[in-house]
mmCIF file of C-alpha atoms in Angstrom:
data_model
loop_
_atom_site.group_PDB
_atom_site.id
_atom_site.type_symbol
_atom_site.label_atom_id
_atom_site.label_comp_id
_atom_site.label_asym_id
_atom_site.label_seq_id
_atom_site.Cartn_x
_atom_site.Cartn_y
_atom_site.Cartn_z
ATOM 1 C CA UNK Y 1 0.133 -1.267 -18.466
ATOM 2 C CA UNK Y 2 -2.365 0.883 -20.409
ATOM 3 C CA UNK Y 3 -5.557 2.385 -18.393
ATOM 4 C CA UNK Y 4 -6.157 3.153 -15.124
ATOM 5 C CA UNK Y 5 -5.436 0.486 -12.538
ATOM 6 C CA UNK Y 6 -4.404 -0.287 -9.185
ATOM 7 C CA UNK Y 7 -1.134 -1.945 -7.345
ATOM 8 C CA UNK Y 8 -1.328 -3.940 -4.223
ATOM 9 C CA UNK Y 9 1.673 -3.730 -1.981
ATOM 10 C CA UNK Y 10 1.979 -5.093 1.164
ATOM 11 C CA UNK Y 11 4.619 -4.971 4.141
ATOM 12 C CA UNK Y 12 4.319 -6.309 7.541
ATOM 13 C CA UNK Y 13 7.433 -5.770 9.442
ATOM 14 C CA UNK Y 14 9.370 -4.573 12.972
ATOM 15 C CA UNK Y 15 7.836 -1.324 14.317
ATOM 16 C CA UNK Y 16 11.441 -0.481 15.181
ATOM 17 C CA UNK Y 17 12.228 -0.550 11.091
ATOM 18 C CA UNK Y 18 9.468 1.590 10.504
ATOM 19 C CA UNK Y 19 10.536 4.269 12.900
ATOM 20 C CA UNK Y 20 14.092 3.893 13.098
ATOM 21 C CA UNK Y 21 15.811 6.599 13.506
ATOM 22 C CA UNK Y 22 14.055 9.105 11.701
ATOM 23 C CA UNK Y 23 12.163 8.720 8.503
ATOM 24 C CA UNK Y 24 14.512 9.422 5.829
ATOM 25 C CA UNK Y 25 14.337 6.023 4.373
ATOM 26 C CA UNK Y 26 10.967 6.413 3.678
ATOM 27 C CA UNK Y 27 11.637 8.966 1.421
ATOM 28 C CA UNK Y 28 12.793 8.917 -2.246
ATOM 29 C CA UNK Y 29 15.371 11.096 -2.069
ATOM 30 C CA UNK Y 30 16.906 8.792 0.230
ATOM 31 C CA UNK Y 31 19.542 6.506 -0.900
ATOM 32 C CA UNK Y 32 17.531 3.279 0.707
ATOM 33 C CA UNK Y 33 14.490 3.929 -0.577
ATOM 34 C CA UNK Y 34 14.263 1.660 -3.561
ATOM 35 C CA UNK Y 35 15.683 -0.767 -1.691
ATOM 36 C CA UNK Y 36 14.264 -0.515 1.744
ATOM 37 C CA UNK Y 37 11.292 -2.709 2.355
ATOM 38 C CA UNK Y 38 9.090 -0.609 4.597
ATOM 39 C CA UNK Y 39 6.539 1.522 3.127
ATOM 40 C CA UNK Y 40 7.111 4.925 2.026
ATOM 41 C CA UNK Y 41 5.773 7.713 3.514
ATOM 42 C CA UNK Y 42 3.723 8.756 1.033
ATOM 43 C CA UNK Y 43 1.375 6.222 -0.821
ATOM 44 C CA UNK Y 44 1.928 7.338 -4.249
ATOM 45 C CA UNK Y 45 5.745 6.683 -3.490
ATOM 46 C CA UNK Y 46 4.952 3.041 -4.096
ATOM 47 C CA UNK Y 47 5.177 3.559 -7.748
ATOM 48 C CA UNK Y 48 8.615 4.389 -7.187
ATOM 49 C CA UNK Y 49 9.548 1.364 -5.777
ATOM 50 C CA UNK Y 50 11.000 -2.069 -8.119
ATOM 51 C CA UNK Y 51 7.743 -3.743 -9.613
ATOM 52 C CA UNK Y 52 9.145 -6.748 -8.180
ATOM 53 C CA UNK Y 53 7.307 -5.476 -4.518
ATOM 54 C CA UNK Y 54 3.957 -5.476 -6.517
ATOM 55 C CA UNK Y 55 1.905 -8.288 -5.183
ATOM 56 C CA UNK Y 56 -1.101 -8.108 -7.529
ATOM 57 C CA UNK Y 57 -2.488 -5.571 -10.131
ATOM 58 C CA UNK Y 58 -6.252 -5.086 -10.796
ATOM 59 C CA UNK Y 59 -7.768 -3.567 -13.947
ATOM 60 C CA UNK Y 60 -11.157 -4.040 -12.046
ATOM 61 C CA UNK Y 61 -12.140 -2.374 -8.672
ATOM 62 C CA UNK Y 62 -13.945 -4.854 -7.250
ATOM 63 C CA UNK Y 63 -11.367 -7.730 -7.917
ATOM 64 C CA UNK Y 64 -9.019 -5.339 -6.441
ATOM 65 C CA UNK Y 65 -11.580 -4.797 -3.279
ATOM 66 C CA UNK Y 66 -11.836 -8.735 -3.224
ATOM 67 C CA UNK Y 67 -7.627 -8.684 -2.464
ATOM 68 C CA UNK Y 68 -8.144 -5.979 0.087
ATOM 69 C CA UNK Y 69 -10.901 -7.864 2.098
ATOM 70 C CA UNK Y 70 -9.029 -10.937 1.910
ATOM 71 C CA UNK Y 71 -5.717 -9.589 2.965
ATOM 72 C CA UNK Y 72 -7.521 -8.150 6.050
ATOM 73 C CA UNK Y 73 -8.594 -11.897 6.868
ATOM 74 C CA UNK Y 74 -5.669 -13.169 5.960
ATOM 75 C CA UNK Y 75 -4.014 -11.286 8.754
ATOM 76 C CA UNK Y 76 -6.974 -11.221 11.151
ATOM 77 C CA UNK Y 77 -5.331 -13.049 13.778
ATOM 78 C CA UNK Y 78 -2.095 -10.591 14.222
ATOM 79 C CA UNK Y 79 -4.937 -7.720 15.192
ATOM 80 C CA UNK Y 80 -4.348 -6.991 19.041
ATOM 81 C CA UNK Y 81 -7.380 -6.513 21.506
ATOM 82 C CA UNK Y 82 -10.710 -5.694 19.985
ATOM 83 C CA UNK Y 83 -9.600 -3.446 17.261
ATOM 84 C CA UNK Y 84 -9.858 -5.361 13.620
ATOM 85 C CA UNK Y 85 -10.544 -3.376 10.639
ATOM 86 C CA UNK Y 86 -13.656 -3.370 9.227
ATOM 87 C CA UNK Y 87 -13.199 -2.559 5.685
ATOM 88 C CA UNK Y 88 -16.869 -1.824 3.530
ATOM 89 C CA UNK Y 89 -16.155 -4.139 0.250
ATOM 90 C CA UNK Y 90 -18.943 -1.797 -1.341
ATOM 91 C CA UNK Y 91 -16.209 1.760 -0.089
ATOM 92 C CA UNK Y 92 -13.530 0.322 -1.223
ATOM 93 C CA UNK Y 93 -14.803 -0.456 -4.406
ATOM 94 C CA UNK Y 94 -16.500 3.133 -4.908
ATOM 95 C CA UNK Y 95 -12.828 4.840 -4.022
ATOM 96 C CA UNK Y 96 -11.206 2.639 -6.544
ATOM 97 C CA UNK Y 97 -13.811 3.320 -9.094
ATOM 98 C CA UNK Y 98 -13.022 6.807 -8.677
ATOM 99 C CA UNK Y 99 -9.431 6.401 -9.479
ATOM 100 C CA UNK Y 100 -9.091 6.584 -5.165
ATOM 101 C CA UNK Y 101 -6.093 4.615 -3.550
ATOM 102 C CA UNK Y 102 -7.268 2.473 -0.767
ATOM 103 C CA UNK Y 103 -4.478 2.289 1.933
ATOM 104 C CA UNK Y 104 -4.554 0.972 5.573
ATOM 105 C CA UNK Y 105 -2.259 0.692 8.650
ATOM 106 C CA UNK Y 106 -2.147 -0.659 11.491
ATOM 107 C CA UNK Y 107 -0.464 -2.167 14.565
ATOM 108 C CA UNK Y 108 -0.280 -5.820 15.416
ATOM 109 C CA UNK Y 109 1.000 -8.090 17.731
ATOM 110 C CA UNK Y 110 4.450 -8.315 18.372
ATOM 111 C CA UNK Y 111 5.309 -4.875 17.909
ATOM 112 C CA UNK Y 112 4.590 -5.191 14.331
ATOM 113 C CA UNK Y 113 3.462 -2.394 11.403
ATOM 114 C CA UNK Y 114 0.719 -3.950 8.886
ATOM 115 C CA UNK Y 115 0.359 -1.723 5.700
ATOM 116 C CA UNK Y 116 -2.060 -2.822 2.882
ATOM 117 C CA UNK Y 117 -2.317 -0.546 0.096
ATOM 118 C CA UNK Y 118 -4.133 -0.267 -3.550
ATOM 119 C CA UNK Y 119 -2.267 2.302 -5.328
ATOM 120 C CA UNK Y 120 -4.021 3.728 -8.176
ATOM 121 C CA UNK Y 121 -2.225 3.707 -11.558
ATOM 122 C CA UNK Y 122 -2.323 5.245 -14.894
ATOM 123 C CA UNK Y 123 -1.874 8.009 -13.759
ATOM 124 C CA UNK Y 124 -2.362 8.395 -10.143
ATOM 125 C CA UNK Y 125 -4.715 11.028 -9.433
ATOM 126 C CA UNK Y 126 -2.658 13.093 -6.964
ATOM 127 C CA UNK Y 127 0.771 12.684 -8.338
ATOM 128 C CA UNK Y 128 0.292 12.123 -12.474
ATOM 129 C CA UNK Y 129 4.400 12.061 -12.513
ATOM 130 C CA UNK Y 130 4.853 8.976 -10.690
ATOM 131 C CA UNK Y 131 5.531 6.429 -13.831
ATOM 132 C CA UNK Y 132 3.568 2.768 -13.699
ATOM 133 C CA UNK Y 133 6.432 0.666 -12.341
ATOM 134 C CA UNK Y 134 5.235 -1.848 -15.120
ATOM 135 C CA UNK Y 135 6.857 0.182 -17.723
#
């Protein structure tokens, strides 16, 4: 893709996968990496994975916001106790604007990891060597 834009990846999976032992998996040097579905351990690592883990790429930041917000209800019900995100649409479209990734974590029921992430593309703006998977 030319131009900046962002990535949406998503994983929901076993706390036990995230953390097993160790995090070397989560890393690139790793021989699993590519091919382990939990999320790296750092965000702009996601360009490093196979496109085919891209769930959606936005040109526009707010289109990309709109996935964010609706992932977040999407998944609403898997939120333990009182905690729930509450992610600003207008923040989220602000940090994409400026190029910003938009990632968020978080426990849920069942002893589950939800990650949600906007990865920004074209470059990235912290690590201009990670390629656009799309290439």
């Amino acid at each position: 893709m030319a131009g900046p834009h962002h990535h949406a990846y998503l994983w929901l999976g076993s706390g036990d996968v995230l953390v097993k032992p160790g995090d070397a998996h989560r890393r690139p040097d790793h021989p699993e990496f590519r091919a382990a579905q939990v999320m790296p351990l750092e965000c702009a690592d996601w360009l490093l994975k196979p496109a085919a883990r891209i769930e959606a790429t936005f040109e526009e930041p707010k289109e990309a916001a709109g996935w964010y917000g609706a992932q977040l209800g999407r998944y609403a019900g898997l939120f333990v106790g009182t905690y729930a995100p509450e992610p600003s649409y207008e923040e989220t479209v602000r940090a994409l604007s400026a190029g910003e990734d938009r990632v968020g974590g978080w426990w849920v029921s069942g002893g589950r990891f939800l990650s949600l992430n906007l990865i920004g593309c074209g470059p990235h703006r912290v690590r201009a060597e990670r390629v656009c998977p799309l290439r």
